[in-house]
Short mmCIF file of C-alpha atoms and ligand atoms in Angstrom, two decimals:
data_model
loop_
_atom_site.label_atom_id
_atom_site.label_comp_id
_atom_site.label_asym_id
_atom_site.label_seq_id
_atom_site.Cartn_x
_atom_site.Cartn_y
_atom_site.Cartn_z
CA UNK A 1 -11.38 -1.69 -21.62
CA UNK A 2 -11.32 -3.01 -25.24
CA UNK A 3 -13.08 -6.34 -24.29
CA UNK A 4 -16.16 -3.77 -22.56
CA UNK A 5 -16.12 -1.58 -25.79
CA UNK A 6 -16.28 -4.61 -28.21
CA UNK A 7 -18.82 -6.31 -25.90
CA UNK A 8 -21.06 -2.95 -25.79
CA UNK A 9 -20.41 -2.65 -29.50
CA UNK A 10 -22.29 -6.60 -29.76
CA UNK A 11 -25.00 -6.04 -27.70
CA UNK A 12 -26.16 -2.82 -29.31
CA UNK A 13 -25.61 -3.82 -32.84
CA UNK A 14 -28.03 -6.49 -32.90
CA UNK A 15 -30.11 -4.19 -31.11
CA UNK A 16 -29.91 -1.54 -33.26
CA UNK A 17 -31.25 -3.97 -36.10
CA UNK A 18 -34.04 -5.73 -34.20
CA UNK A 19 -35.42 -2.27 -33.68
CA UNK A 20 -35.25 -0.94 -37.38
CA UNK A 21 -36.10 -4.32 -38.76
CA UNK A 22 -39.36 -4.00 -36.09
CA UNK A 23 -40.34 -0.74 -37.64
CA UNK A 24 -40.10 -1.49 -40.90
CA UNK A 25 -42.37 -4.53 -40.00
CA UNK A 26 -45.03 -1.67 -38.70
CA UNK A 27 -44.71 0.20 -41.24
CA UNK A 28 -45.36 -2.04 -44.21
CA UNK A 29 -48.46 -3.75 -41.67
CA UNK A 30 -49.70 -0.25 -41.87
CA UNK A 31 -49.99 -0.03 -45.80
CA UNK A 32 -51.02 -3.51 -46.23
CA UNK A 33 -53.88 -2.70 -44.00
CA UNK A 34 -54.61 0.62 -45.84
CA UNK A 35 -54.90 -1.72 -49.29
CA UNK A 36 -57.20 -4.03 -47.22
CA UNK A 37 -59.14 -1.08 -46.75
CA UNK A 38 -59.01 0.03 -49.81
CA UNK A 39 -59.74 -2.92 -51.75
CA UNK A 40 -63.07 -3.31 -49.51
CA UNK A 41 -64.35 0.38 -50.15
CA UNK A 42 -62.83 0.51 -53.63
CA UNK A 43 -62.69 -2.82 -54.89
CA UNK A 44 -59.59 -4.15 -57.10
CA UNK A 45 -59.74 -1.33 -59.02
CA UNK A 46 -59.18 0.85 -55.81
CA UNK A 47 -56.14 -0.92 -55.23
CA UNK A 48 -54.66 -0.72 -58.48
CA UNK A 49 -54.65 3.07 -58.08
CA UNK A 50 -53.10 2.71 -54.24
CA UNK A 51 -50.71 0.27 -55.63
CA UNK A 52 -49.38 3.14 -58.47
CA UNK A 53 -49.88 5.89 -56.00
CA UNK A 54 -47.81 4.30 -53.29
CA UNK A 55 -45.04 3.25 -56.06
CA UNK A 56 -44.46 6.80 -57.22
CA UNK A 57 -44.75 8.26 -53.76
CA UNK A 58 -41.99 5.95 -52.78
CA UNK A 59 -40.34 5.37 -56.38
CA UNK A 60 -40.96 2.71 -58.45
CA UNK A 61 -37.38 0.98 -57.75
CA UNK A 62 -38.10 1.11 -53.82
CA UNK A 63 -41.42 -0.50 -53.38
CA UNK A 64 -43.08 -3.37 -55.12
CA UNK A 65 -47.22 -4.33 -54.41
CA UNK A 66 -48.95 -7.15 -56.10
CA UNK A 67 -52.03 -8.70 -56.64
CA UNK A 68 -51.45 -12.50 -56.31
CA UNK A 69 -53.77 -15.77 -56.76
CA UNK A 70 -53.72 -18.67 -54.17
CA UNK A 71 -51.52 -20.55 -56.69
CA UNK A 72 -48.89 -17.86 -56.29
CA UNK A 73 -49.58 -16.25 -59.86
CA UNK A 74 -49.34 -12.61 -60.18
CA UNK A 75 -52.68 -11.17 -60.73
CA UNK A 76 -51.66 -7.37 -61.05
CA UNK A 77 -48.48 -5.46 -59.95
CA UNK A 78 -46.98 -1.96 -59.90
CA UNK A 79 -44.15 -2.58 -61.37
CA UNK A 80 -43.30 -5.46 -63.47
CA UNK A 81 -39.73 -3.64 -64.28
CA UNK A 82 -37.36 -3.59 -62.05
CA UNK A 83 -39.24 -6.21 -59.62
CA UNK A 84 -39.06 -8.77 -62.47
CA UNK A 85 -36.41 -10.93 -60.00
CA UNK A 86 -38.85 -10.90 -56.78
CA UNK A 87 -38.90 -14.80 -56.17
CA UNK A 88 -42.23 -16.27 -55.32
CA UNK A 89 -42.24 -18.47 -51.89
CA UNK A 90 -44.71 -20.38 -52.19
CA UNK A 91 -43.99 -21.54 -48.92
CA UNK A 92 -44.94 -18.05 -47.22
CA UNK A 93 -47.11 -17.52 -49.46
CA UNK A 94 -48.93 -20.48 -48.55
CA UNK A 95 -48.29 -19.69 -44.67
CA UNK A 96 -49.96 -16.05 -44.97
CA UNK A 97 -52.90 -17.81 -46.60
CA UNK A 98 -53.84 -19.94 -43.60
CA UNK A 99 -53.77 -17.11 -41.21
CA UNK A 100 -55.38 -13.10 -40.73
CA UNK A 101 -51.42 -11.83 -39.54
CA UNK A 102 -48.90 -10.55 -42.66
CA UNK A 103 -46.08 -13.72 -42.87
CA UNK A 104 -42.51 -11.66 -43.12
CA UNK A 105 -39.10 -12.26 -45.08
CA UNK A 106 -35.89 -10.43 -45.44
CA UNK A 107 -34.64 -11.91 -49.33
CA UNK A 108 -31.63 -10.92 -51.14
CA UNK A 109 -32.17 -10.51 -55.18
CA UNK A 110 -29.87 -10.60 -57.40
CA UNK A 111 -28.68 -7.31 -58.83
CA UNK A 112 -30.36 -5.72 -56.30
CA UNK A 113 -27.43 -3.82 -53.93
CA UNK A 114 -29.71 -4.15 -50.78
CA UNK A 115 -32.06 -6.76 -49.34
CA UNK A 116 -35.47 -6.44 -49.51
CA UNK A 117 -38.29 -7.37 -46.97
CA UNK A 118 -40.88 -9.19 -48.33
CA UNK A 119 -44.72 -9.54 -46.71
CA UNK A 120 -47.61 -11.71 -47.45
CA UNK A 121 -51.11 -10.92 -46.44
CA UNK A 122 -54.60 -13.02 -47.03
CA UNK A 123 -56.70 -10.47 -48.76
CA UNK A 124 -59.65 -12.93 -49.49
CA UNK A 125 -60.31 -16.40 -49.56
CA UNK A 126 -58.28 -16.89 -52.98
CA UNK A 127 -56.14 -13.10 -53.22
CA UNK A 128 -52.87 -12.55 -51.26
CA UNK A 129 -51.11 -9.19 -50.85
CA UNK A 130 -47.32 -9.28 -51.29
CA UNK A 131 -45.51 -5.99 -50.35
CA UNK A 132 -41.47 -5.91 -51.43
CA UNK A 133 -39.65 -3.19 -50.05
CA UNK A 134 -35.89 -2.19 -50.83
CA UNK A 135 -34.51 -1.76 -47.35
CA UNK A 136 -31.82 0.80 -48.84
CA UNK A 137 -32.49 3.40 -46.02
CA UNK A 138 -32.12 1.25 -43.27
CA UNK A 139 -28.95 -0.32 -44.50
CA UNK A 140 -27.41 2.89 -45.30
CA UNK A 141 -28.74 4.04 -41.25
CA UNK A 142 -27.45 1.08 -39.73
CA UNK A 143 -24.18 1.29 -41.90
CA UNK A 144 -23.53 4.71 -41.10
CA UNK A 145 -24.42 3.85 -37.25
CA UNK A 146 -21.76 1.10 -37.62
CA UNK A 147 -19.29 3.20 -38.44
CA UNK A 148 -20.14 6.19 -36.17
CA UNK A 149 -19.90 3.44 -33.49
CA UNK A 150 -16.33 2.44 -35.12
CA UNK A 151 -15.46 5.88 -35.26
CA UNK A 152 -16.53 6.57 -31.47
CA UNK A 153 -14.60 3.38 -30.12
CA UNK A 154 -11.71 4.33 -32.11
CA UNK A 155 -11.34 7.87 -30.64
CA UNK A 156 -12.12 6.95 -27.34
CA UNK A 157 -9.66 3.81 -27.21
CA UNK A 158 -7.03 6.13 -28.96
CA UNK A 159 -7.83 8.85 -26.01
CA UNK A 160 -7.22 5.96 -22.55
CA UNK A 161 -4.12 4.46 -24.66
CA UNK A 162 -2.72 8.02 -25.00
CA UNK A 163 -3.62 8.70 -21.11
CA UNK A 164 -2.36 5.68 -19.96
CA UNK A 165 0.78 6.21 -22.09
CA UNK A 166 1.05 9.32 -20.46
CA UNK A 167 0.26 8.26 -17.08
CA UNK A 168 3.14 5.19 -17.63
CA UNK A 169 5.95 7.75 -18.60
CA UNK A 170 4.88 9.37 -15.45
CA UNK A 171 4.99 6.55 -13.16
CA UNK A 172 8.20 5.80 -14.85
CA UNK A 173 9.78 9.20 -14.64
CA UNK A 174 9.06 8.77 -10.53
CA UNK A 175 10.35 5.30 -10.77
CA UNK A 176 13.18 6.32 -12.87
CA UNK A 177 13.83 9.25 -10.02
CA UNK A 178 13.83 6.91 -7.02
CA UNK A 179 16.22 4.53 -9.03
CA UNK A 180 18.50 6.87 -9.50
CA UNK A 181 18.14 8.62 -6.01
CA UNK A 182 19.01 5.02 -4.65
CA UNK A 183 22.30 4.65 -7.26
CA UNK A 184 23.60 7.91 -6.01
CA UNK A 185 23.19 7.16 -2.40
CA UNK A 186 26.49 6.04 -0.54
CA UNK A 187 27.62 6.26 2.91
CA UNK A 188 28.93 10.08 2.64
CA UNK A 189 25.58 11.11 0.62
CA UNK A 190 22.98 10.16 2.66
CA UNK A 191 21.57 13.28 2.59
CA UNK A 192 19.76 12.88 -1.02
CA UNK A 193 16.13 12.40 -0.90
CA UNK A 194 13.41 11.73 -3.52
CA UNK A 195 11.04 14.35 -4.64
CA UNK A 196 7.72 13.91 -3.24
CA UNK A 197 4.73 15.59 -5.39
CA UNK A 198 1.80 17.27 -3.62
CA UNK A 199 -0.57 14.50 -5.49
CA UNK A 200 -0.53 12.00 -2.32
CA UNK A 201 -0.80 8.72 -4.78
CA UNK A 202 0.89 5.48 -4.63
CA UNK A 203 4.07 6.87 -5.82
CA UNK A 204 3.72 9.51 -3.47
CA UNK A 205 3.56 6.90 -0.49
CA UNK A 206 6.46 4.87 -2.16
CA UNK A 207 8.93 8.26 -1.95
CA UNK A 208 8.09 8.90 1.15
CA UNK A 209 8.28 5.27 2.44
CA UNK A 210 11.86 5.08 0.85
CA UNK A 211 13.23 8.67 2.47
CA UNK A 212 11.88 7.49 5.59
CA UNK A 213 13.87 4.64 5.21
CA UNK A 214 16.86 6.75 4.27
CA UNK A 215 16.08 8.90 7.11
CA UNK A 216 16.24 5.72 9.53
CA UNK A 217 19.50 4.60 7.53
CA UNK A 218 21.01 7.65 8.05
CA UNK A 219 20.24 8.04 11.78
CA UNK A 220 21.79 4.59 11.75
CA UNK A 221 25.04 4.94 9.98
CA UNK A 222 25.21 8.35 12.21
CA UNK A 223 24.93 6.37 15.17
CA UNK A 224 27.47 3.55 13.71
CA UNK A 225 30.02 6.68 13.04
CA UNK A 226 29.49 7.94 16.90
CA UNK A 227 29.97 4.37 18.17
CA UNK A 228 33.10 4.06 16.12
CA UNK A 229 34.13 7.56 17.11
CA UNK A 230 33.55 7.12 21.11
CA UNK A 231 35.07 3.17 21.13
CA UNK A 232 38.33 4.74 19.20
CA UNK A 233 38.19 7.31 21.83
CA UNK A 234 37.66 5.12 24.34
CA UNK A 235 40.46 2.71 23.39
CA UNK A 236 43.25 5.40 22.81
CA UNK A 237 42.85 7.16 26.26
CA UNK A 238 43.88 3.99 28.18
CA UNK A 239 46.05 2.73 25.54
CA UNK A 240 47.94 6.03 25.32
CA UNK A 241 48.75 6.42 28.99
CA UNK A 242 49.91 2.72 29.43
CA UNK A 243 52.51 4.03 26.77
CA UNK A 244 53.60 7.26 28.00
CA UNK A 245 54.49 4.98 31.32
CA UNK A 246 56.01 2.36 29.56
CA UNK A 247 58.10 4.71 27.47
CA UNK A 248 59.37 6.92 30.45
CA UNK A 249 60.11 3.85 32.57
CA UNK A 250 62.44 2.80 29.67
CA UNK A 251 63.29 6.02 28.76
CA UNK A 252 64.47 7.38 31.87
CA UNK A 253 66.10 5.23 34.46
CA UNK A 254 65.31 7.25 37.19
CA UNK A 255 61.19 5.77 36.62
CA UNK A 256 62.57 2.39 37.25
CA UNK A 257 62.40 2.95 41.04
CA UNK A 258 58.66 3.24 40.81
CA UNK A 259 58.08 0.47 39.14
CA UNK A 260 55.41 -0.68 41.31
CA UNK A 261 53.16 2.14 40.88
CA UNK A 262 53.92 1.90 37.15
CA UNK A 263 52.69 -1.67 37.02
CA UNK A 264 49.81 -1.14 39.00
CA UNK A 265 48.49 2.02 36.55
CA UNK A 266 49.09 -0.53 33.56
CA UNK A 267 47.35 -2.84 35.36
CA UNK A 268 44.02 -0.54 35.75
CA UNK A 269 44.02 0.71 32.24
CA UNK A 270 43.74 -2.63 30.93
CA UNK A 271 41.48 -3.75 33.38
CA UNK A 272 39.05 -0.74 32.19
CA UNK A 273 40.36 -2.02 28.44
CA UNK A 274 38.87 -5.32 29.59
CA UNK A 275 35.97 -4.58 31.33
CA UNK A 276 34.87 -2.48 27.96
CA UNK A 277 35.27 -5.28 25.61
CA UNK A 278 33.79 -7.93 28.08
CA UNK A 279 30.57 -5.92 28.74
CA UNK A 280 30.54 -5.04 24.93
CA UNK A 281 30.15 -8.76 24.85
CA UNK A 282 27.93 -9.58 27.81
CA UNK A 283 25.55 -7.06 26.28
CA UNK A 284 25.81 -8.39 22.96
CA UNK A 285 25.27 -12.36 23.90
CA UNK A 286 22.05 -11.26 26.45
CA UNK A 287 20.42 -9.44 23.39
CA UNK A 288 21.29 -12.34 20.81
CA UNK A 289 20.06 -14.26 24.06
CA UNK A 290 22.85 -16.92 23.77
CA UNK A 291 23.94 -15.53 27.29
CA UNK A 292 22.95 -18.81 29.94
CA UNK A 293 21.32 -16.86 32.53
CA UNK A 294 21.75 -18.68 35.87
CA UNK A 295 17.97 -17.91 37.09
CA UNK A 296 17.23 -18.67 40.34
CA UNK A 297 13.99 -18.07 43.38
CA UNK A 298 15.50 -14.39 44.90
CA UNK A 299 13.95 -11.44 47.11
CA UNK A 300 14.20 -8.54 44.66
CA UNK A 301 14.19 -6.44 48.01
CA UNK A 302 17.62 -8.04 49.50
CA UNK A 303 19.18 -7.17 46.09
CA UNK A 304 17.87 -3.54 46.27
CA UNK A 305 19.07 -3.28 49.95
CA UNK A 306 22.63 -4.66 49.14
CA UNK A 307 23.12 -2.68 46.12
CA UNK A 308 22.13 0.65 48.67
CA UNK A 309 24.86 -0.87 50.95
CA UNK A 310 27.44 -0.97 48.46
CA UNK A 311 27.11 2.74 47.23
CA UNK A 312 26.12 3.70 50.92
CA UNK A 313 30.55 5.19 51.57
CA UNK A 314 30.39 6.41 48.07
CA UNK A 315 27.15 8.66 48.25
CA UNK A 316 28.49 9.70 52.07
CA UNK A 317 31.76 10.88 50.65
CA UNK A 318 29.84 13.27 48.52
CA UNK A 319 27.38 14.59 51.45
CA UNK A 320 24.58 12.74 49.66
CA UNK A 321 21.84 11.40 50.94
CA UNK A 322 21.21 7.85 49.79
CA UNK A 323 17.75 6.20 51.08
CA UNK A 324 15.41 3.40 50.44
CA UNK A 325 11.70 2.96 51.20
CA UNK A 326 8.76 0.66 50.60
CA UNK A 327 11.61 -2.31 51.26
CA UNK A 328 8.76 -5.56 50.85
CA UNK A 329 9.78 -9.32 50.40
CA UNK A 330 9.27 -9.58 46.24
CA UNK A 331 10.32 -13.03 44.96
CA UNK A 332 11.39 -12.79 41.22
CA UNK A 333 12.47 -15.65 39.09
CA UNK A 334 16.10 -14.00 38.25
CA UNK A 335 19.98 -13.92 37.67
CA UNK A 336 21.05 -12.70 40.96
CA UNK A 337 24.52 -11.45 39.81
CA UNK A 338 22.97 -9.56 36.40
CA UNK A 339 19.32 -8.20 38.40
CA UNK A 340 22.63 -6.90 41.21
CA UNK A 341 24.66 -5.17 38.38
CA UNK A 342 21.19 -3.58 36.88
CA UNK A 343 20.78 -1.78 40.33
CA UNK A 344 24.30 -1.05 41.09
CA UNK A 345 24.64 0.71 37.62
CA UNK A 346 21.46 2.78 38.23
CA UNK A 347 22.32 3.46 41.81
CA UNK A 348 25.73 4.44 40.39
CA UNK A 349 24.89 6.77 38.12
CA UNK A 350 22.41 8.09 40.28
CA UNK A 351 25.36 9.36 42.50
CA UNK A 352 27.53 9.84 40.30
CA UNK A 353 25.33 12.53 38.23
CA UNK A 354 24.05 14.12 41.70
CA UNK A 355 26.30 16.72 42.96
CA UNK A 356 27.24 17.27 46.56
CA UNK A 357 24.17 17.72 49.13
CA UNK A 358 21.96 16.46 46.58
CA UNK A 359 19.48 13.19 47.50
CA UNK A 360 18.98 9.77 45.91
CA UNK A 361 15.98 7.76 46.87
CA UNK A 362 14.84 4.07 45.94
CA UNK A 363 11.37 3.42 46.64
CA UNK A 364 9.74 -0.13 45.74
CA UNK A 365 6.33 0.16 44.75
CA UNK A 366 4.23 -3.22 44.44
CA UNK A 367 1.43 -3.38 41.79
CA UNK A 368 -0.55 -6.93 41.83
CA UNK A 369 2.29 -9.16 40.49
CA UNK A 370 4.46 -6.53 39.25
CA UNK A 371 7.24 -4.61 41.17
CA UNK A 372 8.23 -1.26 39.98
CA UNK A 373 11.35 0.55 41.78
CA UNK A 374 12.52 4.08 41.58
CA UNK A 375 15.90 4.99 41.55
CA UNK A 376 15.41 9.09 41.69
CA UNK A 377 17.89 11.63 41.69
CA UNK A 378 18.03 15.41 42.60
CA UNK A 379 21.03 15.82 39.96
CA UNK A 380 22.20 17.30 36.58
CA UNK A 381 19.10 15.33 35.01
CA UNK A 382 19.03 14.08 30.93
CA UNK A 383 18.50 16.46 27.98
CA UNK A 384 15.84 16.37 25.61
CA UNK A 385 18.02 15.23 22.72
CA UNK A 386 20.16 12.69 24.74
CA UNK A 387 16.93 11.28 26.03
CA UNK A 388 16.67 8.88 23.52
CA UNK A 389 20.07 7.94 23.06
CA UNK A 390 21.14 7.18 26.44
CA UNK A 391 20.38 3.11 26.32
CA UNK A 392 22.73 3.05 23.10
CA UNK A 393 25.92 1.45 23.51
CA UNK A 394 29.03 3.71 24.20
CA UNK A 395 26.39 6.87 23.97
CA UNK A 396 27.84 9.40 27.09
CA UNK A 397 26.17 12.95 27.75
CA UNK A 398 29.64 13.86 29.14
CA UNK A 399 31.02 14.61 26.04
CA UNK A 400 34.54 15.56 26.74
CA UNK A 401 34.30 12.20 28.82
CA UNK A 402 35.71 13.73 31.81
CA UNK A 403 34.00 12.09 34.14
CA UNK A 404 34.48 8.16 34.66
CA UNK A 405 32.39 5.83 33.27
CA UNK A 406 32.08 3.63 29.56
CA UNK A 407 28.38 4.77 28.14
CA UNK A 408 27.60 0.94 28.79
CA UNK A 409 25.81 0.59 31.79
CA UNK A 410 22.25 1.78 30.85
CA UNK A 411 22.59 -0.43 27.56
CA UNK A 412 23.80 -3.47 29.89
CA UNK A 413 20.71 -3.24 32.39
CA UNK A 414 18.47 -2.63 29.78
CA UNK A 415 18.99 -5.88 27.96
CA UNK A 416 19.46 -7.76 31.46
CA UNK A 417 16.10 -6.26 32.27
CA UNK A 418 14.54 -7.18 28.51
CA UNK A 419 16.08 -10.84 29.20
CA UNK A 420 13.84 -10.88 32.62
CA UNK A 421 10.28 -9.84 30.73
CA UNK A 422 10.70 -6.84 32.67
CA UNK A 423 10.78 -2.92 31.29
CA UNK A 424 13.24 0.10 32.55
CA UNK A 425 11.84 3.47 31.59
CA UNK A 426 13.21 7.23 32.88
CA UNK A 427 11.80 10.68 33.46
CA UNK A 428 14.17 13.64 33.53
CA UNK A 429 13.70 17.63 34.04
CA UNK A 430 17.30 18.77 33.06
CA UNK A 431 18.99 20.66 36.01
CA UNK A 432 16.22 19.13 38.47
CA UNK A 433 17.10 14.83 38.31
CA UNK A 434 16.15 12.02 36.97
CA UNK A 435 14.13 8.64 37.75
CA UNK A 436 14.59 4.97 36.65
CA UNK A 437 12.07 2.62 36.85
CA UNK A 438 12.84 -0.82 36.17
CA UNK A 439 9.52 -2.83 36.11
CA UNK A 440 10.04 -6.42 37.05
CA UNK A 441 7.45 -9.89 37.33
CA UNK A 442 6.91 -11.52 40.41
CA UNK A 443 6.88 -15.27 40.46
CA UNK A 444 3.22 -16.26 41.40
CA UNK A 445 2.76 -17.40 44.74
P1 LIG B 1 28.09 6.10 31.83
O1 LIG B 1 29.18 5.17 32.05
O2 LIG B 1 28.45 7.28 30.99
O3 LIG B 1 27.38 6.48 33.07
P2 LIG B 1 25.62 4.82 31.19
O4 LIG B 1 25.25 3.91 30.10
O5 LIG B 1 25.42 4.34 32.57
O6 LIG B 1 27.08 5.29 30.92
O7 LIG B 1 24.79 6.14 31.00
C1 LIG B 1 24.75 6.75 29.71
C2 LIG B 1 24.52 8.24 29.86
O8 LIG B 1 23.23 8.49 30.43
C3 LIG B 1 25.46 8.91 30.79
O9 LIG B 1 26.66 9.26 30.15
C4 LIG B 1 24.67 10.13 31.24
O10 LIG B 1 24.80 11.17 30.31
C5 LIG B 1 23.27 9.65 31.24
N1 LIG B 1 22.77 9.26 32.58
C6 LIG B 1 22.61 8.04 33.07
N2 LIG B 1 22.11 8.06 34.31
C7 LIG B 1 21.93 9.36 34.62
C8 LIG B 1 21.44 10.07 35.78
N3 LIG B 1 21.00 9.42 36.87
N4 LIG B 1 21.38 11.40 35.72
C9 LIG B 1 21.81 12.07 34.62
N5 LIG B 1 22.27 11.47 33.50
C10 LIG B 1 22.35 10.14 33.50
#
């Protein structure tokens, strides 16, 4: 900003001279060609009377004509006073008698506070015209235009550093707010936000990018607290009972005779302890993908079909109907034992959240190389809010957690089903059922 003043300041300075300088030029041109005028109607004594009437129209001090020789010598002047100083150059002098044009000069005189622009004109063969004039008027013009430019610069530099100034101490009083917004955040105030101004700028976009972010952190830690919450839950149901056995076996001696039963309930509850913590870890190792997958040439439709099979008693026992359609040879390039689990969890649930009389179908659906199969229910179907929450580890809709199950099947066929390049998506209408889709490449044939 200071560099484009300045450089507007140093191209319209010089300008500003040229132009004053170029009219002064005109001007003097004008009265030397008056005296030439003059001195032809008139003669020299016509000029002499210009000469005195031009010095007191203009003051004596501010104007000096002569009369000079070809040798330079001053044949008659109108004023010999305060003009005694003007040096003679013979140079111009000599230059303005070889041509018709006035010859120019800007000389400084001593004693004299301003310059003074000299001209030299060829009056005839052996006269010259020399016309001095103090250039007072323009000096004090472009002087005062100096320091009205000064002046302007000044105020309006002094105005943008006062706006920016004012515009940094904003900036820094939002910067300032988000600083401290993010040194009073901890884990049991997540709830703080920045304030977000109505002026949609930069900063603007910055708050709102950060309480997104808080927003996302907070969903997160939420999520980390339920996890917690449902895994302590989890743990203590099992872990509670095999202690209330354990306790009354040694606490009452009577227990001792069922011992075997005893045994054989420990035995469960730390199988389900197990099976927790090892699919906590399956899950874990296929999404870090350090899991060794054991893939091998399969027909996706005998693993469907078995998995139908298995749940076939199950789904009976419960007066529901449990059928498959659209069975079609699909090779896939697959884990057999992880693509089974993926089907026997959905088929599972499927059952399990269908109450008696209701219907579960699986229908295979080919689509160029892709396979897509529906596991559809006619059950309790998924809320809106746990919609999006169902593939998260631990997450159950039952919450009382009543009814069997770990919250970790969805979140284990999902990542078997990411770890094949395949997708699983799901449509619910709450009270009506559900469907699955898992979405799985065939190997080209
Ligand atoms: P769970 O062991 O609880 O079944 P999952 O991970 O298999 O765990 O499922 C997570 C949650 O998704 C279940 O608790 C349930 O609320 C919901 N869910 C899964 N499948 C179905 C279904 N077919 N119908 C209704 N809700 C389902």
């Amino acid at each position: 900003m200071i560099g484009l003043f300045t450089l507007c300041f140093m191209l319209f300075f010089p300008y500003a001279v040229h132009n004053l300088q170029h009219r002064t030029d005109k001007e003097i041109r004008g009265w030397l060609d008056e005296l030439i005028n003059v001195f032809k109607a008139e003669g020299q004594k016509g000029l002499e009377e210009e000469f005195s009437w031009q010095a007191h129209a203009l003051g004596a001090g501010n104007i000096c004509q002569s009369l000079l020789d070809s040798s330079g010598r001053v044949l008659f002047t109108s004023d010999i006073q305060h003009w005694k100083e003007l040096p003679l150059d013979l140079n111009l002098l000599n230059h303005a008698a070889g041509q018709s044009k006035p010859v120019y000069a800007t000389v400084t005189i001593p004693g004299f506070n301003s310059k003074v622009r000299v001209a030299y004109l060829r009056l005839s063969k052996d006269r010259i015209l020399r016309i001095a004039l103090l250039l007072r008027q323009d000096e004090n013009f472009l002087f005062g235009l100096q320091r009205a430019l000064i002046v302007t610069m000044a105020v309006i530099l002094s105005g943008v550093i006062l706006a920016g100034w004012i515009m940094l101490q904003q900036v820094i009083g939002r910067v300032v707010a988000v600083t401290n917004t993010a040194l009073s955040i901890s884990s049991s105030s997540l709830d703080k936000r920045v304030p977000v101004s109505r002026r949609e700028d930069e900063m603007d976009r910055l708050a709102r990018a950060f309480n997104g972010m808080l927003d996302r952190i907070g969903s997160l830690v939420k999520g980390q607290q339920e996890v917690t919450d449902n895994v302590a839950h989890d743990l203590k149901m099992p872990l509670t009972r095999i202690r209330v056995i354990a306790e009354s076996v040694l606490t009452n001696p009577g227990e001792k005779g069922n011992l075997e039963e005893v045994m054989s309930t420990i035995i469960e509850e730390t199988d389900r302890l197990l099976e927790m913590i090892n699919t906590t870890l399956e899950i874990r190792a296929i999404e870090a993908g350090s899991a060794v997958l054991d893939f091998s040439e399969i027909n996706l439709a005998d693993v469907i079909r078995q998995a139908v099979e298995l749940f076939q008693f199950v789904a009976e026992d419960k007066d529901i109907s449990l059928q498959v359609s659209n069975l079609v040879p699909f090779p896939v390039h697959a884990d057999l034992r992880r693509l089974q689990r993926v089907f026997a969890n959905l088929i599972d649930n499927a059952v399990k959240y269908t109450s008696k009389g209701g219907k579960v179908e699986i229908i295979m659906r080919i689509d160029h190389q892709e396979a897509a199969v529906d596991i559809s229910d006619t059950g309790i179907g998924i809320s809106a809010e746990a919609m999006p929450r169902i593939f998260e580890r631990f997450y159950r809709g039952d919450k009382s957690r009543s009814t069997s199950g770990l919250g970790l099947g969805l979140s284990l066929a999902e990542s078997i089903i990411k770890a094949h390049d395949g997708k699983i998506t799901v449509q619910s209408v709450p009270g009506h059922g559900s469907t699955f889709t898992v979405i799985l490449r065939g190997t080209p044939s």
